């Protein structure tokens, strides 16, 4: 069982389509997050932002647009396998998707109280991390911007005692 924290996004991470292929979609981005937004509707705005962020980098595999729109500046990464900047996450995720080295199947998405969470099944084909994993990515917001990330991966071996383990 492998457990680690990163930016599934840095190690789950290790994977997204080439920056060149995503440059045109980044140029047409309809909105940017706002780190200073406050008010009674903030939680709803964060839910909308998180849903779009996840759709961009997981479903559409458009890492560059997701990061340009929702991770424009400050980004704290808690993975022991990742560097502390958003450019590292963008490169690793983009490369992983471009090399077809990562496939993410979303199980659950939740956001509230200034945080967002993704529970997913992740198939990785990366030298250090190859196999199928249950993953939880946890994000913190400032306004509607993602500013911090944790992730935990647990390898699925097929020998689990619990028939409903992980999902």
PDB file of C-alpha atoms in Angstrom:
ATOM      1  CA  UNK A   1       0.000   0.000   0.000  1.00  0.00           C
ATOM      2  CA  UNK A   2       1.445   3.333  -1.032  1.00  0.00           C
ATOM      3  CA  UNK A   3       0.255   6.494   0.619  1.00  0.00           C
ATOM      4  CA  UNK A   4       1.540   9.921  -0.325  1.00  0.00           C
ATOM      5  CA  UNK A   5       0.484  13.480  -0.576  1.00  0.00           C
ATOM      6  CA  UNK A   6       0.906  15.591  -3.646  1.00  0.00           C
ATOM      7  CA  UNK A   7      -1.115  17.387  -6.151  1.00  0.00           C
ATOM      8  CA  UNK A   8      -2.770  14.508  -7.721  1.00  0.00           C
ATOM      9  CA  UNK A   9      -2.024  17.343  -9.141  1.00  0.00           C
ATOM     10  CA  UNK A  10       1.684  16.789  -8.552  1.00  0.00           C
ATOM     11  CA  UNK A  11       1.976  13.098  -8.500  1.00  0.00           C
ATOM     12  CA  UNK A  12      -1.379  12.101  -9.502  1.00  0.00           C
ATOM     13  CA  UNK A  13       0.250  14.740 -10.882  1.00  0.00           C
ATOM     14  CA  UNK A  14       2.760  13.741 -13.306  1.00  0.00           C
ATOM     15  CA  UNK A  15       0.223  14.072 -15.944  1.00  0.00           C
ATOM     16  CA  UNK A  16      -1.543  16.464 -18.336  1.00  0.00           C
ATOM     17  CA  UNK A  17      -1.681  17.260 -22.018  1.00  0.00           C
ATOM     18  CA  UNK A  18       1.061  19.352 -23.546  1.00  0.00           C
ATOM     19  CA  UNK A  19       1.123  23.042 -22.724  1.00  0.00           C
ATOM     20  CA  UNK A  20       1.284  23.838 -26.418  1.00  0.00           C
ATOM     21  CA  UNK A  21      -1.949  21.961 -27.060  1.00  0.00           C
ATOM     22  CA  UNK A  22      -3.649  23.791 -24.217  1.00  0.00           C
ATOM     23  CA  UNK A  23      -2.430  27.298 -25.052  1.00  0.00           C
ATOM     24  CA  UNK A  24      -5.360  28.105 -27.313  1.00  0.00           C
ATOM     25  CA  UNK A  25      -7.954  27.125 -24.707  1.00  0.00           C
ATOM     26  CA  UNK A  26      -6.146  29.202 -22.071  1.00  0.00           C
ATOM     27  CA  UNK A  27      -6.353  32.224 -24.369  1.00  0.00           C
ATOM     28  CA  UNK A  28     -10.149  31.943 -24.458  1.00  0.00           C
ATOM     29  CA  UNK A  29     -10.712  31.477 -20.734  1.00  0.00           C
ATOM     30  CA  UNK A  30     -14.025  33.046 -19.767  1.00  0.00           C
ATOM     31  CA  UNK A  31     -13.161  33.975 -16.180  1.00  0.00           C
ATOM     32  CA  UNK A  32     -10.476  34.055 -13.547  1.00  0.00           C
ATOM     33  CA  UNK A  33     -10.717  33.256  -9.885  1.00  0.00           C
ATOM     34  CA  UNK A  34     -10.802  36.140  -7.415  1.00  0.00           C
ATOM     35  CA  UNK A  35      -8.680  35.695  -4.257  1.00  0.00           C
ATOM     36  CA  UNK A  36     -10.263  38.738  -2.605  1.00  0.00           C
ATOM     37  CA  UNK A  37     -13.943  37.965  -3.088  1.00  0.00           C
ATOM     38  CA  UNK A  38     -15.977  37.742   0.109  1.00  0.00           C
ATOM     39  CA  UNK A  39     -19.609  37.791   1.084  1.00  0.00           C
ATOM     40  CA  UNK A  40     -22.585  35.585   1.831  1.00  0.00           C
ATOM     41  CA  UNK A  41     -22.435  33.821  -1.559  1.00  0.00           C
ATOM     42  CA  UNK A  42     -18.742  32.867  -1.307  1.00  0.00           C
ATOM     43  CA  UNK A  43     -19.368  29.187  -0.569  1.00  0.00           C
ATOM     44  CA  UNK A  44     -21.594  28.848  -3.653  1.00  0.00           C
ATOM     45  CA  UNK A  45     -19.001  30.639  -5.778  1.00  0.00           C
ATOM     46  CA  UNK A  46     -16.309  28.269  -4.469  1.00  0.00           C
ATOM     47  CA  UNK A  47     -18.501  25.260  -5.315  1.00  0.00           C
ATOM     48  CA  UNK A  48     -18.939  26.544  -8.869  1.00  0.00           C
ATOM     49  CA  UNK A  49     -15.223  27.283  -9.197  1.00  0.00           C
ATOM     50  CA  UNK A  50     -14.252  23.862  -7.863  1.00  0.00           C
ATOM     51  CA  UNK A  51     -16.644  22.036 -10.193  1.00  0.00           C
ATOM     52  CA  UNK A  52     -15.173  23.917 -13.175  1.00  0.00           C
ATOM     53  CA  UNK A  53     -11.581  23.369 -11.987  1.00  0.00           C
ATOM     54  CA  UNK A  54     -12.140  19.609 -11.647  1.00  0.00           C
ATOM     55  CA  UNK A  55     -13.947  19.402 -14.994  1.00  0.00           C
ATOM     56  CA  UNK A  56     -11.057  21.174 -16.705  1.00  0.00           C
ATOM     57  CA  UNK A  57      -8.111  19.197 -15.336  1.00  0.00           C
ATOM     58  CA  UNK A  58      -9.713  15.789 -14.755  1.00  0.00           C
ATOM     59  CA  UNK A  59     -12.494  15.431 -17.321  1.00  0.00           C
ATOM     60  CA  UNK A  60     -11.170  17.609 -20.154  1.00  0.00           C
ATOM     61  CA  UNK A  61      -7.488  17.042 -19.257  1.00  0.00           C
ATOM     62  CA  UNK A  62      -6.858  20.749 -19.822  1.00  0.00           C
ATOM     63  CA  UNK A  63      -4.409  21.353 -17.004  1.00  0.00           C
ATOM     64  CA  UNK A  64      -3.078  24.662 -18.262  1.00  0.00           C
ATOM     65  CA  UNK A  65      -6.517  26.257 -18.454  1.00  0.00           C
ATOM     66  CA  UNK A  66      -7.481  24.844 -15.049  1.00  0.00           C
ATOM     67  CA  UNK A  67      -4.362  26.295 -13.425  1.00  0.00           C
ATOM     68  CA  UNK A  68      -4.491  29.611 -15.273  1.00  0.00           C
ATOM     69  CA  UNK A  69      -8.106  30.069 -14.260  1.00  0.00           C
ATOM     70  CA  UNK A  70      -8.066  28.781 -10.666  1.00  0.00           C
ATOM     71  CA  UNK A  71      -4.425  28.599  -9.511  1.00  0.00           C
ATOM     72  CA  UNK A  72      -3.035  31.883 -10.839  1.00  0.00           C
ATOM     73  CA  UNK A  73      -0.498  32.603  -8.120  1.00  0.00           C
ATOM     74  CA  UNK A  74       0.170  31.288  -4.629  1.00  0.00           C
ATOM     75  CA  UNK A  75       0.079  27.488  -4.484  1.00  0.00           C
ATOM     76  CA  UNK A  76       1.218  25.428  -1.481  1.00  0.00           C
ATOM     77  CA  UNK A  77       1.891  21.794  -2.278  1.00  0.00           C
ATOM     78  CA  UNK A  78       2.091  19.271   0.561  1.00  0.00           C
ATOM     79  CA  UNK A  79       3.310  16.277  -1.436  1.00  0.00           C
ATOM     80  CA  UNK A  80       6.729  14.950  -0.483  1.00  0.00           C
ATOM     81  CA  UNK A  81       7.162  14.087  -4.183  1.00  0.00           C
ATOM     82  CA  UNK A  82       6.416  17.522  -5.638  1.00  0.00           C
ATOM     83  CA  UNK A  83       8.013  20.925  -5.830  1.00  0.00           C
ATOM     84  CA  UNK A  84       6.374  24.011  -4.335  1.00  0.00           C
ATOM     85  CA  UNK A  85       5.236  25.803  -7.452  1.00  0.00           C
ATOM     86  CA  UNK A  86       2.303  25.627  -9.804  1.00  0.00           C
ATOM     87  CA  UNK A  87       4.564  25.321 -12.858  1.00  0.00           C
ATOM     88  CA  UNK A  88       5.844  21.970 -11.590  1.00  0.00           C
ATOM     89  CA  UNK A  89       2.274  20.702 -11.153  1.00  0.00           C
ATOM     90  CA  UNK A  90       1.273  21.931 -14.615  1.00  0.00           C
ATOM     91  CA  UNK A  91       4.273  20.253 -16.243  1.00  0.00           C
ATOM     92  CA  UNK A  92       3.934  16.944 -14.406  1.00  0.00           C
ATOM     93  CA  UNK A  93       0.193  16.657 -14.994  1.00  0.00           C
ATOM     94  CA  UNK A  94       0.449  17.773 -18.613  1.00  0.00           C
ATOM     95  CA  UNK A  95       3.221  15.278 -19.323  1.00  0.00           C
ATOM     96  CA  UNK A  96       1.311  12.428 -17.675  1.00  0.00           C
ATOM     97  CA  UNK A  97      -1.787  13.086 -19.755  1.00  0.00           C
ATOM     98  CA  UNK A  98       0.234  13.556 -22.948  1.00  0.00           C
ATOM     99  CA  UNK A  99       1.982  10.216 -22.375  1.00  0.00           C
ATOM    100  CA  UNK A 100      -1.305   8.515 -21.431  1.00  0.00           C
ATOM    101  CA  UNK A 101       0.328   7.647 -18.100  1.00  0.00           C
ATOM    102  CA  UNK A 102      -2.640   8.631 -15.926  1.00  0.00           C
ATOM    103  CA  UNK A 103      -6.345   7.944 -16.011  1.00  0.00           C
ATOM    104  CA  UNK A 104      -8.618   9.388 -13.317  1.00  0.00           C
ATOM    105  CA  UNK A 105     -12.139   8.094 -12.669  1.00  0.00           C
ATOM    106  CA  UNK A 106     -14.020  10.458 -10.371  1.00  0.00           C
ATOM    107  CA  UNK A 107     -15.983   8.834  -7.549  1.00  0.00           C
ATOM    108  CA  UNK A 108     -17.013  11.889  -5.512  1.00  0.00           C
ATOM    109  CA  UNK A 109     -16.562  15.654  -5.495  1.00  0.00           C
ATOM    110  CA  UNK A 110     -17.338  17.781  -2.461  1.00  0.00           C
ATOM    111  CA  UNK A 111     -16.767  21.400  -1.567  1.00  0.00           C
ATOM    112  CA  UNK A 112     -17.683  23.558   1.382  1.00  0.00           C
ATOM    113  CA  UNK A 113     -16.294  25.705   4.181  1.00  0.00           C
ATOM    114  CA  UNK A 114     -13.424  26.934   2.022  1.00  0.00           C
ATOM    115  CA  UNK A 115     -12.240  23.500   0.843  1.00  0.00           C
ATOM    116  CA  UNK A 116     -12.784  21.097  -2.040  1.00  0.00           C
ATOM    117  CA  UNK A 117     -12.245  17.335  -2.140  1.00  0.00           C
ATOM    118  CA  UNK A 118     -12.023  14.770  -4.920  1.00  0.00           C
ATOM    119  CA  UNK A 119     -12.194  11.020  -4.301  1.00  0.00           C
ATOM    120  CA  UNK A 120     -11.084   9.078  -7.367  1.00  0.00           C
ATOM    121  CA  UNK A 121      -9.742   5.864  -8.813  1.00  0.00           C
ATOM    122  CA  UNK A 122      -6.416   6.552 -10.490  1.00  0.00           C
ATOM    123  CA  UNK A 123      -4.521   4.328 -12.893  1.00  0.00           C
ATOM    124  CA  UNK A 124      -0.877   5.388 -13.068  1.00  0.00           C
ATOM    125  CA  UNK A 125       1.889   4.238 -15.395  1.00  0.00           C
ATOM    126  CA  UNK A 126       4.748   6.231 -13.932  1.00  0.00           C
ATOM    127  CA  UNK A 127       8.139   4.730 -13.131  1.00  0.00           C
ATOM    128  CA  UNK A 128       7.910   5.285  -9.383  1.00  0.00           C
ATOM    129  CA  UNK A 129       4.130   4.863  -9.116  1.00  0.00           C
ATOM    130  CA  UNK A 130       2.575   2.231 -11.341  1.00  0.00           C
ATOM    131  CA  UNK A 131      -0.755   0.628 -10.546  1.00  0.00           C
ATOM    132  CA  UNK A 132      -4.299   1.420  -9.549  1.00  0.00           C
ATOM    133  CA  UNK A 133      -4.882   3.695  -6.575  1.00  0.00           C
ATOM    134  CA  UNK A 134      -7.670   5.132  -4.506  1.00  0.00           C
ATOM    135  CA  UNK A 135      -6.935   8.845  -4.233  1.00  0.00           C
ATOM    136  CA  UNK A 136      -8.233  11.759  -2.227  1.00  0.00           C
ATOM    137  CA  UNK A 137      -7.210  15.263  -3.242  1.00  0.00           C
ATOM    138  CA  UNK A 138      -7.965  18.048  -0.798  1.00  0.00           C
ATOM    139  CA  UNK A 139      -7.796  21.722  -1.787  1.00  0.00           C
ATOM    140  CA  UNK A 140      -8.043  24.998   0.134  1.00  0.00           C
ATOM    141  CA  UNK A 141      -9.484  28.170  -1.356  1.00  0.00           C
ATOM    142  CA  UNK A 142      -8.695  31.838  -0.925  1.00  0.00           C
ATOM    143  CA  UNK A 143     -11.725  33.543  -2.424  1.00  0.00           C
ATOM    144  CA  UNK A 144     -12.428  31.422  -5.507  1.00  0.00           C
ATOM    145  CA  UNK A 145      -8.752  30.540  -6.108  1.00  0.00           C
ATOM    146  CA  UNK A 146      -7.124  27.223  -5.199  1.00  0.00           C
ATOM    147  CA  UNK A 147      -4.117  28.047  -3.013  1.00  0.00           C
ATOM    148  CA  UNK A 148      -3.221  24.783  -1.281  1.00  0.00           C
ATOM    149  CA  UNK A 149      -3.300  21.053  -2.033  1.00  0.00           C
ATOM    150  CA  UNK A 150      -2.888  17.741  -0.228  1.00  0.00           C
ATOM    151  CA  UNK A 151      -3.370  14.271  -1.661  1.00  0.00           C
ATOM    152  CA  UNK A 152      -3.326  10.744  -0.410  1.00  0.00           C
ATOM    153  CA  UNK A 153      -2.964   7.627  -2.548  1.00  0.00           C
ATOM    154  CA  UNK A 154      -3.561   4.076  -1.450  1.00  0.00           C
ATOM    155  CA  UNK A 155      -2.591   1.310  -3.848  1.00  0.00           C
ATOM    156  CA  UNK A 156      -5.283  -1.207  -4.749  1.00  0.00           C
ATOM    157  CA  UNK A 157      -3.673  -4.647  -4.748  1.00  0.00           C
ATOM    158  CA  UNK A 158      -6.673  -6.908  -5.358  1.00  0.00           C
ATOM    159  CA  UNK A 159      -5.939  -8.772  -2.119  1.00  0.00           C
ATOM    160  CA  UNK A 160      -8.077  -6.551   0.104  1.00  0.00           C
ATOM    161  CA  UNK A 161     -10.125  -8.367   2.771  1.00  0.00           C
ATOM    162  CA  UNK A 162     -12.962  -5.849   2.568  1.00  0.00           C
ATOM    163  CA  UNK A 163     -15.026  -6.394  -0.610  1.00  0.00           C
ATOM    164  CA  UNK A 164     -16.016  -2.721  -0.718  1.00  0.00           C
ATOM    165  CA  UNK A 165     -12.614  -1.280   0.122  1.00  0.00           C
ATOM    166  CA  UNK A 166     -11.846   2.199  -1.217  1.00  0.00           C
ATOM    167  CA  UNK A 167     -15.092   2.879  -3.108  1.00  0.00           C
TER     168      UNK A 167
END
